[in-house]
Every structure is written in C-alpha cells, then in structure tokens.
Short mmCIF file of C-alpha atoms in Angstrom, two decimals:
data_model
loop_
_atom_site.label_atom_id
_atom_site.label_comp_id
_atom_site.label_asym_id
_atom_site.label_seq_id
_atom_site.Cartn_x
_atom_site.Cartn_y
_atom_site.Cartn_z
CA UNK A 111 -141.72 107.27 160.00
CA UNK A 112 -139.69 104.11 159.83
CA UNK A 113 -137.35 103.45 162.12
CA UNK A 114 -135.06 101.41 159.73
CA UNK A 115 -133.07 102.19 156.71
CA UNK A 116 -135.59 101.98 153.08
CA UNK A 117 -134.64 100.38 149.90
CA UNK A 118 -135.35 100.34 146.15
CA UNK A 119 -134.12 98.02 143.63
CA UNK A 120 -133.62 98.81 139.86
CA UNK A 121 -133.55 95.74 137.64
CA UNK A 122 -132.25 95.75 134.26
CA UNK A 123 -133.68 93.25 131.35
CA UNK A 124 -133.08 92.00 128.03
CA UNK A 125 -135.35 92.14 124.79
CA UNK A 126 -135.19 89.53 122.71
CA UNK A 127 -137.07 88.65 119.09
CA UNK A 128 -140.21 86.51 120.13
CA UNK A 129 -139.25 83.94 117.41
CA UNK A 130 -135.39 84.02 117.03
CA UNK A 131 -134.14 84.39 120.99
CA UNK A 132 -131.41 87.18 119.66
CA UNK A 133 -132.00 90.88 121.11
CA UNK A 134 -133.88 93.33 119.43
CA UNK A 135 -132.61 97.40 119.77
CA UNK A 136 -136.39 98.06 120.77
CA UNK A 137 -135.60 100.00 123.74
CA UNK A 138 -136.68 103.04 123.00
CA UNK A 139 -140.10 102.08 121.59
CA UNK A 140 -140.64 99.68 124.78
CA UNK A 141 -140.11 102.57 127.20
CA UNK A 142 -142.69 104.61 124.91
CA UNK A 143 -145.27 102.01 125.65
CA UNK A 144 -144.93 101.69 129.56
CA UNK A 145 -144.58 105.22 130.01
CA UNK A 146 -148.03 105.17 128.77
CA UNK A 147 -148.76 103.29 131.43
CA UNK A 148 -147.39 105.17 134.09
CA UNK A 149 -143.99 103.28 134.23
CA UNK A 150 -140.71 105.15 133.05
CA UNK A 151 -138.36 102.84 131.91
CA UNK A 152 -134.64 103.84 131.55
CA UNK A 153 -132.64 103.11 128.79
CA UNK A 154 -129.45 101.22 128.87
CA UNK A 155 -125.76 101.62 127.29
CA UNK A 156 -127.57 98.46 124.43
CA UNK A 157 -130.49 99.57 122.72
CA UNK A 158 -131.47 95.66 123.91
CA UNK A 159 -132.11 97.22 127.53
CA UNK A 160 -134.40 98.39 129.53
CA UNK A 161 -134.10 99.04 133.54
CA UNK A 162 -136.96 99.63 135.64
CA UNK A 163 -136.43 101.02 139.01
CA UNK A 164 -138.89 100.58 142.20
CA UNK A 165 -139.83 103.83 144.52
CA UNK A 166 -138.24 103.45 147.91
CA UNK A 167 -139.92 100.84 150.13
CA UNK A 168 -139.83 99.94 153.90
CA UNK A 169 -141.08 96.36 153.39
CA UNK A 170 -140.63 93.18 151.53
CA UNK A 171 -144.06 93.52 151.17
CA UNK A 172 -144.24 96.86 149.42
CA UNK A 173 -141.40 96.14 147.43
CA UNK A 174 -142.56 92.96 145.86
CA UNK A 175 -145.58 94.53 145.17
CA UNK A 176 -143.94 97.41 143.26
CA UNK A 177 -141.65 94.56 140.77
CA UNK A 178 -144.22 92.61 140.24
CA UNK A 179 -146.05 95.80 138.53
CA UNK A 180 -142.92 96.58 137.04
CA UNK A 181 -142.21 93.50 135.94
CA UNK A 182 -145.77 93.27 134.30
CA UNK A 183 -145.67 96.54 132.71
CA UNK A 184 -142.42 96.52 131.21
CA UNK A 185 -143.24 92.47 130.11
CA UNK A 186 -146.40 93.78 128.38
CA UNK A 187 -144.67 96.83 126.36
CA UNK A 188 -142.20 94.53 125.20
CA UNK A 189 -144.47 92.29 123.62
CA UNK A 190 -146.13 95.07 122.49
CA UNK A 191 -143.22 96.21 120.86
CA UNK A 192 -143.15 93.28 119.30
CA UNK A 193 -140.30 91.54 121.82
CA UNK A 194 -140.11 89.40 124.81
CA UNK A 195 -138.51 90.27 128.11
CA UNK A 196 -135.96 88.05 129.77
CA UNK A 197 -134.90 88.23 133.12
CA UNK A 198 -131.36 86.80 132.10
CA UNK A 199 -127.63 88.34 133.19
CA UNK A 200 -126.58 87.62 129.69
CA UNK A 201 -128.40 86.57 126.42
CA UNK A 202 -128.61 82.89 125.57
CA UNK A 203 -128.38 83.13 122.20
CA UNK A 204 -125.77 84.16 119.29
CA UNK A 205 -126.01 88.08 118.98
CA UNK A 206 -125.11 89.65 115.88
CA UNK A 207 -124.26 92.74 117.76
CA UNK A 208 -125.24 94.90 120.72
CA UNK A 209 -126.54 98.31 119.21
CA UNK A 210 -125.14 101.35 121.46
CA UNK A 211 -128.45 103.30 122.53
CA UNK A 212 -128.48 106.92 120.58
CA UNK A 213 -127.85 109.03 123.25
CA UNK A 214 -124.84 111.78 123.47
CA UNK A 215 -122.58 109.57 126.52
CA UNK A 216 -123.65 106.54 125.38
CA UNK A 217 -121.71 107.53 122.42
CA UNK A 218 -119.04 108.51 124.36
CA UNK A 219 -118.77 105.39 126.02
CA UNK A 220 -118.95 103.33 123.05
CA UNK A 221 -115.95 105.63 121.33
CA UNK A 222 -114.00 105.46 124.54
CA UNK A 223 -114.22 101.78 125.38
CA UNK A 224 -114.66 99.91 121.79
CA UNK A 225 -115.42 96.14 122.05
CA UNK A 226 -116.11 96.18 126.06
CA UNK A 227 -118.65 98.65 124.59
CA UNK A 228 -120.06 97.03 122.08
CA UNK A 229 -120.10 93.19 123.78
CA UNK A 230 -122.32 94.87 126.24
CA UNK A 231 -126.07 93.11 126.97
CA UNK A 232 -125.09 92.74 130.25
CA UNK A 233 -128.38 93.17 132.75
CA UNK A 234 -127.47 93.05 136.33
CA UNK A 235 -129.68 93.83 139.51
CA UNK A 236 -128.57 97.27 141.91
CA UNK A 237 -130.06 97.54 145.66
CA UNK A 238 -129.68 100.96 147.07
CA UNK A 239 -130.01 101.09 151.19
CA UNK A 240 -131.11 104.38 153.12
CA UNK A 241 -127.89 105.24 155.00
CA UNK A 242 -126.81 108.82 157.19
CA UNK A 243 -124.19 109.86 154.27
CA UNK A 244 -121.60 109.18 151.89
CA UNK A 245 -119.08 108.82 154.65
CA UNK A 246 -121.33 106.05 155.91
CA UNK A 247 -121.54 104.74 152.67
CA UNK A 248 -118.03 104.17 152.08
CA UNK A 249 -117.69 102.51 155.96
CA UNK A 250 -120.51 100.13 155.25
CA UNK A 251 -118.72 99.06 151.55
CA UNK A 252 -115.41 98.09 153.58
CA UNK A 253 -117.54 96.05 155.86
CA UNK A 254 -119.73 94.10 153.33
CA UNK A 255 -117.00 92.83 150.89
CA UNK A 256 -116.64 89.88 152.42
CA UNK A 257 -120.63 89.01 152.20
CA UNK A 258 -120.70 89.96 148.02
CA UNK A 259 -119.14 86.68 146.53
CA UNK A 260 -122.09 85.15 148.28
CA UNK A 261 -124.88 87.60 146.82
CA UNK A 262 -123.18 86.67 143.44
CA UNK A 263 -123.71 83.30 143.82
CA UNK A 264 -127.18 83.11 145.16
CA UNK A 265 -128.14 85.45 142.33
CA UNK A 266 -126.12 83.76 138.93
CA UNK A 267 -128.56 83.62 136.05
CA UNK A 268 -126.00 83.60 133.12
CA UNK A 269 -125.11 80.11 132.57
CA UNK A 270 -125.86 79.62 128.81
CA UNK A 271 -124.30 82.49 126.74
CA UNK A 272 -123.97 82.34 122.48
CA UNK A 273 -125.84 79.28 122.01
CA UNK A 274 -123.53 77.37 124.66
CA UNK A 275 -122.63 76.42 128.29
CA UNK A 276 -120.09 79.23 129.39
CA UNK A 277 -118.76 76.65 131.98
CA UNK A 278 -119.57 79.54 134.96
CA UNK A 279 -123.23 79.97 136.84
CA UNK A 280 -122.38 83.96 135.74
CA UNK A 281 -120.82 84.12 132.95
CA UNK A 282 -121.85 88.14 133.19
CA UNK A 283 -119.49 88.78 136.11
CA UNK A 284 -116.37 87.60 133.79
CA UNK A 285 -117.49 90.00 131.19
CA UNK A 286 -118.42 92.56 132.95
CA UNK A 287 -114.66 92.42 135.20
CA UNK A 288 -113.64 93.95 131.94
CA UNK A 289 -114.62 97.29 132.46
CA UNK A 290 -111.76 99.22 134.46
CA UNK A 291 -113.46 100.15 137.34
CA UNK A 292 -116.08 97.23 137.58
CA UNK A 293 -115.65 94.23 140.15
CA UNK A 294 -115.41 94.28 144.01
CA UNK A 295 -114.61 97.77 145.37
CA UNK A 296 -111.09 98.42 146.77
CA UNK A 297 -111.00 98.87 151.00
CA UNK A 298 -111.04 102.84 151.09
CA UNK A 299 -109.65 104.76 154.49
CA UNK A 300 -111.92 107.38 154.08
CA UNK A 301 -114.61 109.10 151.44
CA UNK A 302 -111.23 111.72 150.64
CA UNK A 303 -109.96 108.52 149.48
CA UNK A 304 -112.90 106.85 147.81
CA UNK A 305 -113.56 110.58 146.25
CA UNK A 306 -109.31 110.74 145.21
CA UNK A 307 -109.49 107.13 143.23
CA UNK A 308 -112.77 108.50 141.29
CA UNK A 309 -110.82 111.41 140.22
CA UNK A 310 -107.45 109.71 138.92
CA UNK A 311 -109.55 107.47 137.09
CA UNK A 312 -111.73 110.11 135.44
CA UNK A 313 -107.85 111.81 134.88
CA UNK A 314 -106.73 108.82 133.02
CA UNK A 315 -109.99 107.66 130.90
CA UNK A 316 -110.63 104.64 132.88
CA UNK A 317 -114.16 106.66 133.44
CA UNK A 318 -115.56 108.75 131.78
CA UNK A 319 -117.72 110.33 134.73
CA UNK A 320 -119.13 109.41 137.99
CA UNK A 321 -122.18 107.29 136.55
CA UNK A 322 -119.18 104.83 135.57
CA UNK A 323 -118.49 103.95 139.49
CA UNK A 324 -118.88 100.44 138.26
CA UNK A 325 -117.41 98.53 141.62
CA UNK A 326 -120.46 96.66 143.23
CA UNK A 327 -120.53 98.70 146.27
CA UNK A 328 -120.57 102.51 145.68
CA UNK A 329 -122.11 105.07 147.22
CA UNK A 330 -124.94 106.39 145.19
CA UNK A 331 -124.02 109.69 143.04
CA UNK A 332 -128.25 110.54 143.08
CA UNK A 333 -129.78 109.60 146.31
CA UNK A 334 -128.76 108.82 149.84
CA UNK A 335 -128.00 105.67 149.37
CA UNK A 336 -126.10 102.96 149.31
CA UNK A 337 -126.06 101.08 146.08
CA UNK A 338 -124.73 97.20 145.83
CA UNK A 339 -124.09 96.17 142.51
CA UNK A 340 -122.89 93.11 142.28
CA UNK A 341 -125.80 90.68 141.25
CA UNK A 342 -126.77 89.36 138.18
CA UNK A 343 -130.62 89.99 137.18
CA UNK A 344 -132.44 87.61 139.64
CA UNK A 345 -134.85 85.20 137.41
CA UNK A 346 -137.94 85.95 139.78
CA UNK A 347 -139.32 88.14 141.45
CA UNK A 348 -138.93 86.41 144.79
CA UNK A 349 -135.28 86.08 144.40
CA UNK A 350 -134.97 89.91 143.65
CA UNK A 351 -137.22 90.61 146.84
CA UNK A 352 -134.65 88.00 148.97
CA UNK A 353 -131.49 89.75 147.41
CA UNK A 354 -132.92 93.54 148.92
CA UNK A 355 -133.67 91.62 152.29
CA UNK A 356 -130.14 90.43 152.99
CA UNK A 357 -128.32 93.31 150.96
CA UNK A 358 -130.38 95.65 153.81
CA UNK A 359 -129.66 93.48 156.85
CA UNK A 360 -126.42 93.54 155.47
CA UNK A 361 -126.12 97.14 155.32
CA UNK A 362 -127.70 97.93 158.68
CA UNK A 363 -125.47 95.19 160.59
CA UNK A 364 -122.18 97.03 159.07
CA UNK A 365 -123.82 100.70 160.41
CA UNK A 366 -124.32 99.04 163.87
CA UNK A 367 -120.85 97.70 163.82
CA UNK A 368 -119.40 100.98 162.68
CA UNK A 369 -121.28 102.92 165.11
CA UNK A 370 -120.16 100.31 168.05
CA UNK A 371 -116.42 100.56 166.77
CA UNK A 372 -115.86 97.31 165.58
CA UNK A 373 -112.87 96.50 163.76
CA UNK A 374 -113.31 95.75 159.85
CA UNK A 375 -112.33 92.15 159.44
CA UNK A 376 -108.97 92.39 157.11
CA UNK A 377 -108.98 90.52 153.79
CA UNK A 378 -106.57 90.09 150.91
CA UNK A 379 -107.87 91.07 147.86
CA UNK A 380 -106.12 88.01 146.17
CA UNK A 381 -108.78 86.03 148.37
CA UNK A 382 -111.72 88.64 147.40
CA UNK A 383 -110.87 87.99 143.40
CA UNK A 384 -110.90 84.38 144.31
CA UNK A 385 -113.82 84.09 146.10
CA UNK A 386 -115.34 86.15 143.22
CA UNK A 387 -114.25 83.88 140.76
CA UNK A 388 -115.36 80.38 142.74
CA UNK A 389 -118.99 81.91 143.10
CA UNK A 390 -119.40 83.33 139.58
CA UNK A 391 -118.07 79.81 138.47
CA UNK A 392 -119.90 77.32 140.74
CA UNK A 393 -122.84 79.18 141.71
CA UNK A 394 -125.59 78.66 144.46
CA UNK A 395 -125.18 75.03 144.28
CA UNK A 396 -121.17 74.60 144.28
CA UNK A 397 -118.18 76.08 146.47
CA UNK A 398 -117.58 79.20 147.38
CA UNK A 399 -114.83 80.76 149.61
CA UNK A 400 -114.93 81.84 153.33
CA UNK A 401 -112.90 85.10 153.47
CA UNK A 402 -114.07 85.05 157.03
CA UNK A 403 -112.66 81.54 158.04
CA UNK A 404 -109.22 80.91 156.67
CA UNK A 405 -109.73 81.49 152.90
CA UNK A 406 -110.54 77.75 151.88
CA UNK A 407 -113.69 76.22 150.09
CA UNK A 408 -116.86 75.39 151.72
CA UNK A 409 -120.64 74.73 149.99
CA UNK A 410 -122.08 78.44 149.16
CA UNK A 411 -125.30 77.33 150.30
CA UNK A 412 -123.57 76.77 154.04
CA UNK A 413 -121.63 79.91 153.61
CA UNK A 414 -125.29 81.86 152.52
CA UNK A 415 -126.81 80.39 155.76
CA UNK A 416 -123.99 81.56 158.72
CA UNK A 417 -124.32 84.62 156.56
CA UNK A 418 -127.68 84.83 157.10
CA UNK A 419 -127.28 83.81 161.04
CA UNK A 420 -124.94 86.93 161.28
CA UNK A 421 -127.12 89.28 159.92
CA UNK A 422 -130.17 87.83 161.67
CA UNK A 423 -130.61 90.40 164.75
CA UNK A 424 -130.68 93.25 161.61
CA UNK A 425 -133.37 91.03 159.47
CA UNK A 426 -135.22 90.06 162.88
CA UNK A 427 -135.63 93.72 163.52
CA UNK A 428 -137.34 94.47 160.12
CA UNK A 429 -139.52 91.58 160.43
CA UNK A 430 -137.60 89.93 157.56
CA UNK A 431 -136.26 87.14 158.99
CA UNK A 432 -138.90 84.68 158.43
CA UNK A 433 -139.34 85.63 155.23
CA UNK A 434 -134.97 85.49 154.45
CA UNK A 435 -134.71 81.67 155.98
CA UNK A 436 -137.86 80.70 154.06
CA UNK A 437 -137.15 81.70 150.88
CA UNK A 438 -134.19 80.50 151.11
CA UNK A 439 -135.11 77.07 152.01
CA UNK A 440 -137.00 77.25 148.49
CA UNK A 441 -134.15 78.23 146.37
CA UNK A 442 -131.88 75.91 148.04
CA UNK A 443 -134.74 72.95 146.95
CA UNK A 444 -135.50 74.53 143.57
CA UNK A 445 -132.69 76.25 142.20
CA UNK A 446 -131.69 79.79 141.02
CA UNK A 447 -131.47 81.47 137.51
CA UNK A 448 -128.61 79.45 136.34
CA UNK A 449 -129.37 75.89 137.73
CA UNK A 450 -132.93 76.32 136.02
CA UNK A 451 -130.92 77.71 132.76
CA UNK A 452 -128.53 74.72 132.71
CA UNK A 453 -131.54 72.12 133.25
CA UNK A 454 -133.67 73.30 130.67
CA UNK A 455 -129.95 73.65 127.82
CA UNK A 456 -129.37 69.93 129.22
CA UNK A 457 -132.68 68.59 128.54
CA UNK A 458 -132.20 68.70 124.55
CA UNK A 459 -129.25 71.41 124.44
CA UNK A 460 -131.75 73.64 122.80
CA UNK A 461 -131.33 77.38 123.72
CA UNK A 462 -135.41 77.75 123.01
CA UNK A 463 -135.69 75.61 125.80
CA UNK A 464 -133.48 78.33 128.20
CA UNK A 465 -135.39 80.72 126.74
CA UNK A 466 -138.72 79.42 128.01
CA UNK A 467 -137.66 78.35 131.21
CA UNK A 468 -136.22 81.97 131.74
CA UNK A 469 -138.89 84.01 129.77
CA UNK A 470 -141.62 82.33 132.82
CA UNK A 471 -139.36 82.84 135.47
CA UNK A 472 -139.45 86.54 134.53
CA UNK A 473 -142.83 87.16 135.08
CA UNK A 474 -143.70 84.53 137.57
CA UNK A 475 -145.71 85.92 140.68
CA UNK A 476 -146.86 89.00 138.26
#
C-alpha cells in the first residue's frame, strides 16, 4: 500500500481532417474504435473531442506507461476514423464550427450558453491527487493558487489559433475565462462555503450542474480526489507526466502545511488574474508574476524552479525529484507546446507546418 497520495490524469484531444487541419465531429466513431481495443474514450461538449483518462497510478513510471498506451490507442482510432489526433489546447486552423456532441446535457449546455458553447474545441489537461476528503480538498485549493499561473505557463500549447498568431502562448485560457465559473478558484473558508457558491450559481444559471465546477482547482464530484484544471493539453507525453509530478508534490506539500497549521499565504485576486494573464500571454519562456514576492515580474522559468525547490522535500519523498529537475532542464532547452507551435507558424507562416510539428509531438515516446 503506498504511503503517498496516487494520481490519474485525463487528457483531452482534438480531431482534425488528415488533409485540411480543420476538426472533424468524429468523436463518436473514434471512441467506437478504441473501445475495441480496450480503451474507453469519453466524449466531449464538441463532437471534435475525445478525452482519455489514465487508472490511478503511484509512479511516474506507471503513469507514463499508461498515456503512452492511451495516447497510441486513441492516435490509431482516429486515423482509423479517418482523422488525426492533435495534442493542441486550441485548433490551429479556421473552423467552420464546433458541432455540440448529441447527448441530452450537452444540449443543455449548448441552449444555455450559446456562442461560449458553440466556440468550444477547447482541450485542456485535469490531474486529480488522492487526498483524505473534500474538506481537504478545498484546504489544499486555497494553498496552491499561488503555484497555478506557473503550471499554465509551463504547459501553453495554444499559440496559433484560426490560421494566425493569437499574440498569447494560451490562447485557450482567454477563451475558456469565458465560461462563468471557469478560471482560478475563489479562496473558500470552508467546504459549507465552497458547497454555498456551487449552489447560487446552479440558482442563477451560471451552471447548469456540478460537472460545470469549471475553476482549475475543484474538488472532484466522482472520486476522492483532488482535480487541478488549469493546464492546457501538454504536447508530449513527458510534459503531461512532469505536470502530474509537480501538481502531486504540490498537493502533498499544501496537506503537510495544513496538517502543521501553517498560515495560507494571502493574495489579491487582482494579482491572481494578473499573474494569470502574464503566463497565458508570455508563456514558459517570458514573465510571469510572483504572488509570493511582492507581485512584480520575474522570468517563469526562475519562478518554475524556486517552485520546484519548495515543493522538493514532497517530490524527494516520491522519488520524483530527479525526474521533476531533469525534465525540466529539457523543456527549459527545447521548448513547450507553444514555443514549438510558434517556430514551426514562423518558419513559412504555414499552419500545416504547426500541424506537423504538433501532430509528432502528440505521439512522441508512444
């Protein structure tokens, strides 16, 4: 029995016409084809979705292991299917439309919410952490605000959207801010409180149920978890196996601090919409804020690293530490989703080109 909190991530992808780059509403027929092979896909509010979803894990290991088969199956049912899967927050190209998936709430969704709806295509990354309840949960969400502007922008793979350069390394968090209850999670005083906000919001139609908890921390309404949010789709593999390892170490340090009584480090939510804003619009390779050390500017990669250094007795307990300041290292030298989408538009400003570069990052180390 492990002695630490277990994790699962659920990834959610695009599918895209091999030839023309613009999703395809092949969702359904996709999932029909992995489930064949022993993979159950879910289906997502686009028919242009898919979202796979590990097992719970205790290692890096065992979980990279699980989405690379993931990652293979659901890659070879698209193209079965006669589409491609991309690993992309947003889709490069010029959608006609995003089709609403034929399901009863999807419906409702689509009816409730119109255009924020229908704009959808939005594929984002979710890493659920073992923790005692949904008490916890909520403790451990005040606590690990500060940390999710930097998650953001270690993960941004949205930089080329319609056919252009959106001007922001995630482009998805701006759209996705639209939804009501989407974005960084307010500081609750207690799960009474957390539970309260759910139900005023449900009262006024900002959601429709609890599955539309949107904010990037939450605890999870299916398992004991809990379930951060906030990431775009990582390009690789690798980069969704480093975004588990520090969401966990993460996760445990705030339950240690909790359980020792330390106080929860006050922040203005001005500063947490800033710092949200700086890292979906400069990325992994720009500025970012520190809501720990005065509010102002300071490289994201620096900010990533004392982030890391803070977390490191929780990572160096798991045996993940190594593995954290490694991989790392190799993003820092080689880029994320969005620096590799911006150097392969700026090579010819071609979208086929992002559309490559991405469509090889998806299923690299498969």
């Amino acid at each position: 029995m492990s002695n630490h909190p277990t994790f699962g991530v659920e990834e959610e992808f695009l599918l895209i016409d091999p030839d023309s780059g613009e999703p395809v509403p092949l969702n359904t027929r996709v999932a029909e084809i992995a489930k064949a092979d022993g993979v159950e896909l879910q289906l997502e509010l686009t028919s242009c979705q898919v979202e796979t979803a590990t097992e719970v894990a205790d290692t890096v290991a065992g979980l990279r292991s699980q989405l690379q088969r993931l990652r293979r199956v659901a890659g070879t049912a698209a193209d079965a299917a006669g589409a491609r899967l991309l690993a992309v927050g947003l889709p490069p190209t010029l959608p006609r439309q995003f089709p609403i998936t034929d399901t009863p709430r999807y419906g409702r969704i689509a009816k409730q919410f119109g255009m924020i709806a229908h704009e959808q295509g939005i594929s984002g990354c979710h890493v659920h952490v073992a923790v005692p309840n949904r008490a916890a949960a909520i403790r451990v969400s005040n606590r690990i605000r500060q940390w999710l502007p930097l998650l953001l922008a270690l993960t941004a793979n949205s930089a080329i959207y319609r056919n252009a350069d959106s001007g922001h390394a995630s482009w998805r968090h701006v759209l996705w801010s639209r939804w009501p209850s989407a974005g960084p999670p307010p500081y609750f005083d207690s799960l009474d409180d957390y539970d309260g906000a759910v139900q005023m919001m449900q009262d006024i139609g900002a959601m429709l149920d609890d599955g539309m908890v949107y904010w990037d921390v939450r605890p999870s309404a299916n398992f004991p978890t809990v379930e951060v949010r906030v990431s775009d789709v990582p390009a690789t593999i690798a980069e969704s196996v480093l975004l588990a390892a520090l969401t966990r170490g993460a996760v445990m340090t705030a339950l240690e601090e909790d359980e020792r009584g330390v106080g929860v480090s006050p922040i203005a939510s001005h500063a947490v919409d800033a710092a949200y804003w700086k890292s979906a619009h400069d990325g992994l390779d720009g500025q970012a804020v520190d809501l720990l050390g005065g509010y102002g500017a300071a490289p994201a990669y620096e900010l990533l690293r004392a982030f890391v250094d803070m977390i490191a007795p929780a990572l160096r307990r798991v045996g993940d530490l190594e593995f954290v300041t490694d991989e790392l290292s190799r993003i820092h030298e080689q880029g994320n989703g969005a620096m590799r989408q911006r150097a392969a538009w700026e090579r010819r400003g071609q979208v086929s080109d992002v559309i490559e570069s991405s469509a090889a990052a998806t299923v690299e180390g498969c």
